[in-house]
CSV table of C-alpha atoms and ligand atoms in Angstrom, one decimal:
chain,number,residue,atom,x,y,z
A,1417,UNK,CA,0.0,0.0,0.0
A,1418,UNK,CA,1.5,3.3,-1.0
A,1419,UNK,CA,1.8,6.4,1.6
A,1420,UNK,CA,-0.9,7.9,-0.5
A,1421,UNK,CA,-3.4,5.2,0.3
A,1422,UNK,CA,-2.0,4.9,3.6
A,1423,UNK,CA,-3.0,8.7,4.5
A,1424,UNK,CA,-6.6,8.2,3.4
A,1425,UNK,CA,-7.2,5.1,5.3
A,1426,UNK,CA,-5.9,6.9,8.5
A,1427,UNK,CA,-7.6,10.0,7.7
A,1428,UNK,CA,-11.1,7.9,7.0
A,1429,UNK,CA,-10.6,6.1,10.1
A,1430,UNK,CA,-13.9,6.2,12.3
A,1431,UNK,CA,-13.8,7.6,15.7
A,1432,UNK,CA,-13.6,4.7,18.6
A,1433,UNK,CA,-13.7,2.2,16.0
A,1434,UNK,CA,-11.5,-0.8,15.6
A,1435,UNK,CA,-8.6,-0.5,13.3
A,1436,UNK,CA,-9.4,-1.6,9.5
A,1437,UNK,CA,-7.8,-5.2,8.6
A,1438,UNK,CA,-4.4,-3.5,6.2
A,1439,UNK,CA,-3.5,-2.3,9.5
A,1440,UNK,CA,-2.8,-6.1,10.4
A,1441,UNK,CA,-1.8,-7.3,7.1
A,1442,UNK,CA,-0.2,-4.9,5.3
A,1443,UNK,CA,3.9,-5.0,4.5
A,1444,UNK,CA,3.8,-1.4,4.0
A,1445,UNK,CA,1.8,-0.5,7.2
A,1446,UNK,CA,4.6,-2.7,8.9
A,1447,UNK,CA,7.2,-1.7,7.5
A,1448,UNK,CA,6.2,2.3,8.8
A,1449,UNK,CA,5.3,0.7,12.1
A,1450,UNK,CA,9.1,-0.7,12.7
A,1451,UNK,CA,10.9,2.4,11.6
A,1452,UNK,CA,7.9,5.2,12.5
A,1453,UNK,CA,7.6,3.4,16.3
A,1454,UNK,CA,10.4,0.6,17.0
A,1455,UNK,CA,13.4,2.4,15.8
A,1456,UNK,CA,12.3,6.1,17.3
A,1457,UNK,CA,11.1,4.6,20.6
A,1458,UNK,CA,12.4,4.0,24.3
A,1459,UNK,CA,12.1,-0.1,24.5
A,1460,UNK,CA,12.8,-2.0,27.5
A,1461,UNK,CA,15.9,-4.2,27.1
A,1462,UNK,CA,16.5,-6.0,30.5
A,1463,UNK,CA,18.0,-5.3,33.9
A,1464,UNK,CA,21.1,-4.6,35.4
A,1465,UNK,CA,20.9,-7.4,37.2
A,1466,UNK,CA,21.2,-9.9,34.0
A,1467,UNK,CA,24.4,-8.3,33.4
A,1468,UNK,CA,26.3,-7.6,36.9
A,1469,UNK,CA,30.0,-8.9,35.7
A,1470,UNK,CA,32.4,-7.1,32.8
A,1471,UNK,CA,31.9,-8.7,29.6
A,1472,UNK,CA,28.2,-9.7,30.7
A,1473,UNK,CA,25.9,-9.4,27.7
A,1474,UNK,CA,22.4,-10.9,26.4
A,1475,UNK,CA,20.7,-10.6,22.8
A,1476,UNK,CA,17.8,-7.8,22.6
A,1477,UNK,CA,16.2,-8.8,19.5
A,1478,UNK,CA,13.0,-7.4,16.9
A,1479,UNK,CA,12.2,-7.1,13.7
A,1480,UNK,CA,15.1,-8.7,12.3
A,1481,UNK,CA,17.4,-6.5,14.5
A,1482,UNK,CA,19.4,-7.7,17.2
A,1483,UNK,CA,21.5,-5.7,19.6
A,1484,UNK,CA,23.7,-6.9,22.1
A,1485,UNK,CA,23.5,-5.3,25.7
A,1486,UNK,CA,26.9,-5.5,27.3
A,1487,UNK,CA,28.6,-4.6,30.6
A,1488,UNK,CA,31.7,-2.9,29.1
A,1489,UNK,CA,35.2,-2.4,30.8
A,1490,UNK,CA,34.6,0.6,31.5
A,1491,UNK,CA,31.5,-0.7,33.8
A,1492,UNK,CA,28.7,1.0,31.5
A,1493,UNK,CA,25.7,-0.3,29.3
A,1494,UNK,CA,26.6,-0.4,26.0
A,1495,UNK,CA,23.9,-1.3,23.2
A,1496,UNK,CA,26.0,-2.7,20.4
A,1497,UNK,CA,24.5,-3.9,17.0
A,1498,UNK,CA,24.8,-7.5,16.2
A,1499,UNK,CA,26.1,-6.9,12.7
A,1500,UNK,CA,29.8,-7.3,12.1
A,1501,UNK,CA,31.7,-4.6,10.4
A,1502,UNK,CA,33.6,-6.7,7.8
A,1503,UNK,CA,30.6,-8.5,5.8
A,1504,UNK,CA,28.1,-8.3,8.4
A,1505,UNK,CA,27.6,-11.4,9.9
A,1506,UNK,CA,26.1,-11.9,13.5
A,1507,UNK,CA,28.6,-11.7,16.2
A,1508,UNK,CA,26.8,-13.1,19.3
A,1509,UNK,CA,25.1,-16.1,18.4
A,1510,UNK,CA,23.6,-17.7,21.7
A,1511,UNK,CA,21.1,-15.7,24.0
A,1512,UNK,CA,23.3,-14.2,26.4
A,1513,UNK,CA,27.2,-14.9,27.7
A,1514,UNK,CA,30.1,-14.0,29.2
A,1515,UNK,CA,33.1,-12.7,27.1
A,1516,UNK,CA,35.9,-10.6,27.6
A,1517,UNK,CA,35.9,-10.1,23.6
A,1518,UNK,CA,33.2,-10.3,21.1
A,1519,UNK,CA,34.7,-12.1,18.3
A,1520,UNK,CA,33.0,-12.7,15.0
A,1521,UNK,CA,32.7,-16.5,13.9
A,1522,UNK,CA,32.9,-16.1,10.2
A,1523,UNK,CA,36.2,-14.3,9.6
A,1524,UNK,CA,37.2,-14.1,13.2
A,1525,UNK,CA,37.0,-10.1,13.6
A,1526,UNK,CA,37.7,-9.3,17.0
A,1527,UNK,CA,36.2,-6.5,19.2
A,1528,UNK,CA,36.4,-4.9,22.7
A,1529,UNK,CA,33.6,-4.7,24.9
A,1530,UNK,CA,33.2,-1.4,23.8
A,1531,UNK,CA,32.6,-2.2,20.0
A,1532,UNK,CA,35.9,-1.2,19.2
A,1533,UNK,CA,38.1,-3.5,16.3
A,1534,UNK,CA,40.7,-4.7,18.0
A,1535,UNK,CA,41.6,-7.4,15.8
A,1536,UNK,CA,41.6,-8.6,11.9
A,1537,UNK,CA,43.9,-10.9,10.1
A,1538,UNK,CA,45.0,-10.7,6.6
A,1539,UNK,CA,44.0,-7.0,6.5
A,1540,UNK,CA,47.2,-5.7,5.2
A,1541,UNK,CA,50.0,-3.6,6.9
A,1542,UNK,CA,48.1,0.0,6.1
A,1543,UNK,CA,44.4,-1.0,6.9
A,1544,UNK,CA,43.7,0.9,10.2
A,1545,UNK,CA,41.2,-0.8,12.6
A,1546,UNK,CA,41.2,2.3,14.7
A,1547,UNK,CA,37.9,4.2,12.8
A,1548,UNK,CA,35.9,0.9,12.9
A,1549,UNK,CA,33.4,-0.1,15.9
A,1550,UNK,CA,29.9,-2.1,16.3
A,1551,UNK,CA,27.3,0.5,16.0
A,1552,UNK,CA,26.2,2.2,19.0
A,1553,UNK,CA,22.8,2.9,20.1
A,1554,UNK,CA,21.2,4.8,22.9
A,1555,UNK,CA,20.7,3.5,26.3
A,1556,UNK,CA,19.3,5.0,29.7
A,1557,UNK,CA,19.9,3.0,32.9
A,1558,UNK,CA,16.2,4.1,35.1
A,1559,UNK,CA,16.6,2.4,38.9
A,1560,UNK,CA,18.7,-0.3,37.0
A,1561,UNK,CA,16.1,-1.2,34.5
A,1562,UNK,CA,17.5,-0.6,31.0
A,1563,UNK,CA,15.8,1.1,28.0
A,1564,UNK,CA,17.8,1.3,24.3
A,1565,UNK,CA,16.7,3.6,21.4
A,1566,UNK,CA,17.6,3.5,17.9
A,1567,UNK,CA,17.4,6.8,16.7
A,1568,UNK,CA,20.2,8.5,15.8
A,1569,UNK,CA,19.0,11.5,18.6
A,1570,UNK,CA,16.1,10.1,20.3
A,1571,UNK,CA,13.9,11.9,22.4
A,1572,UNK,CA,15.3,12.7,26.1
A,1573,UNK,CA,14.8,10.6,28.5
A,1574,UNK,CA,15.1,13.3,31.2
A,1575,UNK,CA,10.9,13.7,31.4
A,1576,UNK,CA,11.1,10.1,31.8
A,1577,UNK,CA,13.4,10.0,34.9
A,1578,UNK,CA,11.7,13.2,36.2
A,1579,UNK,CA,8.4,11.7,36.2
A,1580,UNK,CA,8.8,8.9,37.4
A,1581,UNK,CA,12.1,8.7,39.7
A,1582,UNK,CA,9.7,9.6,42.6
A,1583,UNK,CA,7.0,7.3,42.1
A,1584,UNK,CA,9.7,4.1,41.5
A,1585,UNK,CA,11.8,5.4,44.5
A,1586,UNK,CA,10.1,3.0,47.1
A,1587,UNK,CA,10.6,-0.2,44.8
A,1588,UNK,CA,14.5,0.2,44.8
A,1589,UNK,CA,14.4,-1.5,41.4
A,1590,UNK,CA,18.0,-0.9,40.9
A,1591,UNK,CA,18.5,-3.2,43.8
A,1592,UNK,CA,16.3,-5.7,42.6
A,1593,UNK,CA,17.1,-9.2,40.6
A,1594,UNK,CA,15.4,-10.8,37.8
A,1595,UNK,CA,13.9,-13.7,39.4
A,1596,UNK,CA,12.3,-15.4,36.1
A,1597,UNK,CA,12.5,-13.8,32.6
A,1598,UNK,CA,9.9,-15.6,29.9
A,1599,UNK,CA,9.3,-15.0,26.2
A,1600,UNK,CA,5.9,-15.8,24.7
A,1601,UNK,CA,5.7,-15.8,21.1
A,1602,UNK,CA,2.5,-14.8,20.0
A,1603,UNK,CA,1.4,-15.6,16.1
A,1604,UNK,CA,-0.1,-12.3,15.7
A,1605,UNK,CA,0.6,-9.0,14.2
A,1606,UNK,CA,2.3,-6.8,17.3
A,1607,UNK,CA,-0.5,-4.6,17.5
A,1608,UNK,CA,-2.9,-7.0,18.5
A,1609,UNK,CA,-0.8,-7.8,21.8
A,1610,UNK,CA,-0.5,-4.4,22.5
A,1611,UNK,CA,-4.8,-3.6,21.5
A,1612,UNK,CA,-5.3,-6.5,24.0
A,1613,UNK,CA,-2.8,-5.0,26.9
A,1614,UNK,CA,-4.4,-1.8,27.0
A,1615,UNK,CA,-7.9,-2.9,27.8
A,1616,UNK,CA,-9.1,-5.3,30.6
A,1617,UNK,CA,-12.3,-5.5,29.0
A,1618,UNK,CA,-11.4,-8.9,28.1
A,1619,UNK,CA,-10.1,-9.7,31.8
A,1620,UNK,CA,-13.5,-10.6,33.2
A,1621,UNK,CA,-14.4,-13.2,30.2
A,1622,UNK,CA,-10.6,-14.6,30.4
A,1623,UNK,CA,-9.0,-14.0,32.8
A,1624,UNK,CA,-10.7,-15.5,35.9
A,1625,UNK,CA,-7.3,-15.8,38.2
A,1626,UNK,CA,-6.5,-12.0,37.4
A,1627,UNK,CA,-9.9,-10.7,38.2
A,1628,UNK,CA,-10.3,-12.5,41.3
A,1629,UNK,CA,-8.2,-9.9,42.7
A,1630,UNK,CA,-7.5,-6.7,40.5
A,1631,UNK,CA,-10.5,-4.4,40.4
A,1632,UNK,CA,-9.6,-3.2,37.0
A,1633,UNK,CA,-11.2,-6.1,35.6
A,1634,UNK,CA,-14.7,-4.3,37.3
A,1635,UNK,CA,-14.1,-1.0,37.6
A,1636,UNK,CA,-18.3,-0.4,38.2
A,1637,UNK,CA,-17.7,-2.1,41.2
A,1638,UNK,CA,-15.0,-0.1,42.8
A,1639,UNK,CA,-16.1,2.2,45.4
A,1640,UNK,CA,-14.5,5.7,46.0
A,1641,UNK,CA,-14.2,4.3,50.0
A,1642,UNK,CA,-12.1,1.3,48.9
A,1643,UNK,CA,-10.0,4.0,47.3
A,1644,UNK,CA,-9.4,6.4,49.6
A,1645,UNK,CA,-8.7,3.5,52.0
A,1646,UNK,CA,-6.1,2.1,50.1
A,1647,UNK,CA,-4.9,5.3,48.9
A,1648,UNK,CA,-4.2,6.4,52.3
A,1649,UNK,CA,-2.9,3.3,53.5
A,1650,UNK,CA,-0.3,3.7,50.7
A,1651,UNK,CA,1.5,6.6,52.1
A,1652,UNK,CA,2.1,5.1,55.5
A,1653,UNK,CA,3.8,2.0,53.5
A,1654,UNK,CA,6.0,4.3,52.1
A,1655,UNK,CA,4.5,3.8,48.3
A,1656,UNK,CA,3.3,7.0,45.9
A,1657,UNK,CA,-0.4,7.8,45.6
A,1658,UNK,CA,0.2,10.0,42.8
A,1659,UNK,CA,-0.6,9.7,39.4
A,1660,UNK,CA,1.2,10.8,36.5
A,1661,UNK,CA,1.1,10.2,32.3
A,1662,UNK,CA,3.0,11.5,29.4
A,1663,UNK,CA,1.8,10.7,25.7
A,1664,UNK,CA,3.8,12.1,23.5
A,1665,UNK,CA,2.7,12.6,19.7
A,1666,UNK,CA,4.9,15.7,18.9
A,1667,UNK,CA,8.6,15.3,17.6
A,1668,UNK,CA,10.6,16.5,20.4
A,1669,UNK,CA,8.7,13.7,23.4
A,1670,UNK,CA,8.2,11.3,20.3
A,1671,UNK,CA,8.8,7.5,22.5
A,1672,UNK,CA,9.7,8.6,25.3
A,1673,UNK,CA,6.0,8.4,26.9
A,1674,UNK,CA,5.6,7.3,30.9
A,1675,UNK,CA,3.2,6.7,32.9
A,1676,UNK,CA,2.2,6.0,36.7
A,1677,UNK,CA,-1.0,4.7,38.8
A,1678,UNK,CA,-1.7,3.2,41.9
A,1679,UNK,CA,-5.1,1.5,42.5
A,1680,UNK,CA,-6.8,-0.8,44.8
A,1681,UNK,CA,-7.1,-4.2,44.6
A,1682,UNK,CA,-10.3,-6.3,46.1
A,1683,UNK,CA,-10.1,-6.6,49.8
A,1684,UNK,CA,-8.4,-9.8,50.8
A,1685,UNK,CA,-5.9,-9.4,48.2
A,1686,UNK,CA,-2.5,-7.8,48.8
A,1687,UNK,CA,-0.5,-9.2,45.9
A,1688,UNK,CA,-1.4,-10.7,42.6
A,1689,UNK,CA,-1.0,-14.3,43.4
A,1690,UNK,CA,-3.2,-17.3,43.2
A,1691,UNK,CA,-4.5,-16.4,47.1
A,1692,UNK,CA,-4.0,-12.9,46.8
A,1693,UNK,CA,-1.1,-13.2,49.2
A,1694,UNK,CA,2.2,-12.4,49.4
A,1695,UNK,CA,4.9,-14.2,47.1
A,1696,UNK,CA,8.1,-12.6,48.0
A,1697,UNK,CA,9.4,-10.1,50.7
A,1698,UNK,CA,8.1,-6.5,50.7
A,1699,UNK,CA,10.5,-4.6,48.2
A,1700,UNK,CA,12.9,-1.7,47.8
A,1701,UNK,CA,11.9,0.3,51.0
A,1702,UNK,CA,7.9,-0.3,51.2
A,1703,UNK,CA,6.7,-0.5,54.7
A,1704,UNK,CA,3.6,-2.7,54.3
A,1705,UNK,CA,0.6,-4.8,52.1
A,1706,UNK,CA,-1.4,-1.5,51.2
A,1707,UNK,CA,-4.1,-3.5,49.2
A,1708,UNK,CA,-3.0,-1.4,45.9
A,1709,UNK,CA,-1.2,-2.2,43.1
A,1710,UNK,CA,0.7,0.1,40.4
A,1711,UNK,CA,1.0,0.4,37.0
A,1712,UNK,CA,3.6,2.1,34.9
A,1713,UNK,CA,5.3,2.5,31.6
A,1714,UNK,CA,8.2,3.7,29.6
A,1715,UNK,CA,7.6,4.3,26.4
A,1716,UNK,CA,4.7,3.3,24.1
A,1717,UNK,CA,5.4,-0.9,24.1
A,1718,UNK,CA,6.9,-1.6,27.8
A,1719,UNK,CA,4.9,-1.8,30.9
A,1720,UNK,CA,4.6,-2.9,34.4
A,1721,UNK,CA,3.3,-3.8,37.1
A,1722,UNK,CA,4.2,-3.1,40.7
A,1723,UNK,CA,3.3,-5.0,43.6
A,1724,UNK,CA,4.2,-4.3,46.9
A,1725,UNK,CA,6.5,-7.9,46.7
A,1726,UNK,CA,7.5,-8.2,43.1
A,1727,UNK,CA,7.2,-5.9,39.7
A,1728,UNK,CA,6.9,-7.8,36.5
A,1729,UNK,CA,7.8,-6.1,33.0
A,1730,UNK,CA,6.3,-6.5,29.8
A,1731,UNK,CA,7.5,-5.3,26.8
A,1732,UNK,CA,5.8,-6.4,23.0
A,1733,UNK,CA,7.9,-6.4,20.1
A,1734,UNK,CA,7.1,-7.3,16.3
A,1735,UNK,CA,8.9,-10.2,15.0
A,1736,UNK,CA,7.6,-10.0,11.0
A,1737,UNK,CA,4.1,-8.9,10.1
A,1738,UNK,CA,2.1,-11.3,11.4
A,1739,UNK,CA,3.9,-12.6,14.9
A,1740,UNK,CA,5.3,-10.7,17.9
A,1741,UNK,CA,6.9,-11.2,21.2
A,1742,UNK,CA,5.9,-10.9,24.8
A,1743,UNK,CA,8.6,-10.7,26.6
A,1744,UNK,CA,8.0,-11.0,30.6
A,1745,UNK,CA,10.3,-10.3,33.3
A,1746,UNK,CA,9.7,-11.0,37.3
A,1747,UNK,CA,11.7,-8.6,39.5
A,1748,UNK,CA,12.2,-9.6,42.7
A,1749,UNK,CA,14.5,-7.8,45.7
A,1750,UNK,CA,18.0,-8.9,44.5
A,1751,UNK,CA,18.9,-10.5,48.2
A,1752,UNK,CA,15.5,-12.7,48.0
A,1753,UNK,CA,16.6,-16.0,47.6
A,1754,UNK,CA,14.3,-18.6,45.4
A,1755,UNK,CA,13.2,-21.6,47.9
A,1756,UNK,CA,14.0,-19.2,50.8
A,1757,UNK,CA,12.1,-16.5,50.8
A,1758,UNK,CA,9.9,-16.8,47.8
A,1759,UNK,CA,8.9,-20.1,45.7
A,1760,UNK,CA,9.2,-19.5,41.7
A,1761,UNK,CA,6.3,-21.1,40.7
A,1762,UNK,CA,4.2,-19.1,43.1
A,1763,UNK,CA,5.7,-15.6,41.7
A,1764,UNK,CA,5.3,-16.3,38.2
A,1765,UNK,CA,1.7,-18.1,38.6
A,1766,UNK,CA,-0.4,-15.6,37.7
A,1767,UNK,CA,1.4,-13.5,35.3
A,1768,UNK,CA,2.2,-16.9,33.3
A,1769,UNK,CA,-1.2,-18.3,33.1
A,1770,UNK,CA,-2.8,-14.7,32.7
A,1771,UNK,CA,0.1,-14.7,29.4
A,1772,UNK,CA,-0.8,-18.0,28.3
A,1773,UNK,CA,-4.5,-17.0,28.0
A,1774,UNK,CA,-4.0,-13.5,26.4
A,1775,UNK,CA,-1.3,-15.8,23.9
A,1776,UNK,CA,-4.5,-17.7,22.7
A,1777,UNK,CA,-6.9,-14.7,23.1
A,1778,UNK,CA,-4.7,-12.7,20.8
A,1779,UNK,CA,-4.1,-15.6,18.2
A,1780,UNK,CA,-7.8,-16.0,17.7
A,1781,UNK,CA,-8.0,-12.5,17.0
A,1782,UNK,CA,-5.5,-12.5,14.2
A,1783,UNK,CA,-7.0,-15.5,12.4
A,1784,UNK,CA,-10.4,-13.1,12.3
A,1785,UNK,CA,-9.0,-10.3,11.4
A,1786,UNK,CA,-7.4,-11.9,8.4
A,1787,UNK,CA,-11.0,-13.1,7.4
A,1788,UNK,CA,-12.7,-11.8,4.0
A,1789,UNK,CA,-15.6,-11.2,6.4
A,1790,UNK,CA,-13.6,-8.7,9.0
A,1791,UNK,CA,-15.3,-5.8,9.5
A,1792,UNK,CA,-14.2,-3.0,12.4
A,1793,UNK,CA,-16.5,-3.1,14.9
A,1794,UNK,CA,-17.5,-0.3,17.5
A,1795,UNK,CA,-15.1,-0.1,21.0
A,1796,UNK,CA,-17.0,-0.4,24.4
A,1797,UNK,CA,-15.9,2.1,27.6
A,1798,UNK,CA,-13.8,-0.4,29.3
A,1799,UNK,CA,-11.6,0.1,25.9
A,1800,UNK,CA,-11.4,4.0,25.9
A,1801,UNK,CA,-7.4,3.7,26.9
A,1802,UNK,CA,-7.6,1.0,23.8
A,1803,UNK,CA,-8.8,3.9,21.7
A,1804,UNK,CA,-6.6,6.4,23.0
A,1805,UNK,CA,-3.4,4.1,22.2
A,1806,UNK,CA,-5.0,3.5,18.5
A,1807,UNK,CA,-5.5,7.3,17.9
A,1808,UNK,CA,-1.8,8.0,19.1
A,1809,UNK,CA,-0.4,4.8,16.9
A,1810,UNK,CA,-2.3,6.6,13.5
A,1811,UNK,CA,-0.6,9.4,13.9
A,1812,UNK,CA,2.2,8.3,14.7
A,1813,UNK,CA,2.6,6.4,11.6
A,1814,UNK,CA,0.3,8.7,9.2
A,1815,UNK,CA,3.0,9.8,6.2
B,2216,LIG,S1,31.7,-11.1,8.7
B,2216,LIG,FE1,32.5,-10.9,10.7
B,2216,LIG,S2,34.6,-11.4,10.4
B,2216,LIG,FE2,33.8,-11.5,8.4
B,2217,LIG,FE1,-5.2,-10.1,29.1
């Protein structure tokens, strides 16, 4: 579809409406979505805990890119692109290692941690290695959790820290640990799992062992006591009961969007666990179960969610047109030790089976909206954040 065609669509696009089926299955459209949204936004990449020794790296990987997060010598975060400067083969080739060089299996190009050449054989006496490194892209280190951008000059992530250092401050995420870290490929175009994150009115329908506890899933239901109740309670455990958002759509903010809530969760639950109680030791420096729960993001495609004993990340990521990645981390306080003072499978209960089910929720979606017969229907109220997040991702990819 040319950008022509593209602009008409976007510009005929129906208020509160879902989004019309080239949006799904369009190369074009996808195309503009990786290099419009992916490559000009803020992404979660992983923790500083998955890299604590020199030479530490793992794989960050979408779209066909791949970019290796590395503690360098220097003891920084370096973002390095996977593509080798001779002929341009992949360098790191397993998940995530240890190295004290990254060396290049095809023709054995060898670089520091920092990207630099530092070795290449049969080059000839006068080739100089000293202008050639791995490409570089942006990082930001926020309480140890780690966002990359690929843009040459991204959006600052100043607002970012300034909106949110606060808020995060109890959780002491840069002292935390990842306790479990889970990909779940989903056969669907990314915007599906992202459409399906941003509205829980699918939660009551599918999501029994989430709704049990989180009054998102009812929101009718929620009385202003129940807030005020937990709300206050959540300043004597030490937590924020502010709220903040950023959405960016102009230039200068473009990706760099965040995000902060606290909320009450039923009575009876303190945690989101299969009994509602705690999983893990109270984190960071919170002083109490306040019955709440927070949410927050970085960026349009990575959130979280913020329990007073555990935070788990999500971040979605295309893979190709029609199948993306939810990629899940479980953040626990780093001195928590599994069979001690939590039990894994207890931690990641509910977030895995509550992924498992949006997994399957989300592929029957993209088999119907590949049908002759898909039509966009009309969004309901519990999907007005739903329509805020498709209005923002139309203009942010209208040419
Ligand atoms: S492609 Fe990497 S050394 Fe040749
Ligand atoms: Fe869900």
């Amino acid at each position: 579809m040319d950008k022509q065609a593209i602009k008409a669509l976007i510009e005929a696009h129906p208020a509160r409406t879902a989004l019309d089926q080239a949006f799904y299955t369009d190369a074009d459209i996808y195309e503009r979505d990786v290099s419009q949204i992916y490559l000009k936004s803020w992404l979660y990449a992983g923790h500083i805990s998955e890299i604590v020794n020199i030479g530490d790296w793992f794989l960050f990987e979408l779209a066909g890119e791949s970019v290796i997060i590395v503690r360098s010598s220097e003891d920084q975060v370096s973002a390095l692109l996977n593509v080798c400067r001779h002929r341009g083969s992949r360098i790191c080739l397993e998940k995530k290692g240890c190295a004290r060089r990254l060396i290049c299996r095809y023709h054995a190009w060898t670089y520091d941690l920092e990207g630099h050449l530092r070795g290449a054989a049969h080059m000839g006496e006068d080739f100089d290695k000293s202008g050639i490194s791995l490409k570089k892209i942006h990082t930001e280190v926020l309480d140890g959790m780690i966002y990359v951008n690929f843009a040459e000059q991204p959006a600052p992530f100043e607002p970012v820290r300034e909106g949110l250092t606060e808020c995060l401050r109890p959780y002491r995420l840069e002292n935390a640990r990842v306790a479990h870290r889970q990909t779940y490929a989903i056969e669907a175009n990314w915007k599906l799992s992202v459409e399906n994150y941003t509205e829980c009115y699918h939660c009551a329908p599918s999501h029994p062992e989430y709704s049990r506890g989180h009054s998102l899933a009812k929101p009718e239901a929620r009385s202003a006591a129940l807030m005020d109740e937990v709300m206050s309670r959540a300043q004597a455990c030490g937590l924020s009961d502010k709220s903040v958002s950023r959405i960016y759509l102009d230039a200068e903010g473009f990706g760099a969007d965040y995000a902060y809530e606290r909320y009450p969760m039923w009575r009876g639950h303190v945690t989101g666990s299969e009994d509602g109680q705690p999983v893990a030791p109270l984190m960071g420096d919170i002083k109490g179960y306040d019955g709440g729960t927070t949410d927050f993001q970085v960026g349009p495609v990575s959130f979280a969610l913020a329990y007073c004993d555990y935070v788990v990340i999500y971040r979605f990521t295309p893979v190709s047109l029609h199948q993306s990645e939810c990629d899940i981390s479980w953040l626990v306080n780093a001195d928590a030790e599994a069979g001690k003072d939590y039990d894994k499978d207890r931690l990641v209960w509910l977030w895995d089976v509550t992924t498992a089910a949006d997994k399957r929720i989300i592929e029957y979606n993209a088999e119907g909206v590949k049908s002759r017969y898909y039509e966009p229907g009309p969004l309901s109220k519990m999907e007005d954040y739903t329509w805020k997040y498709m209005s923002w991702y139309l203009q942010a990819i209208k040419p």
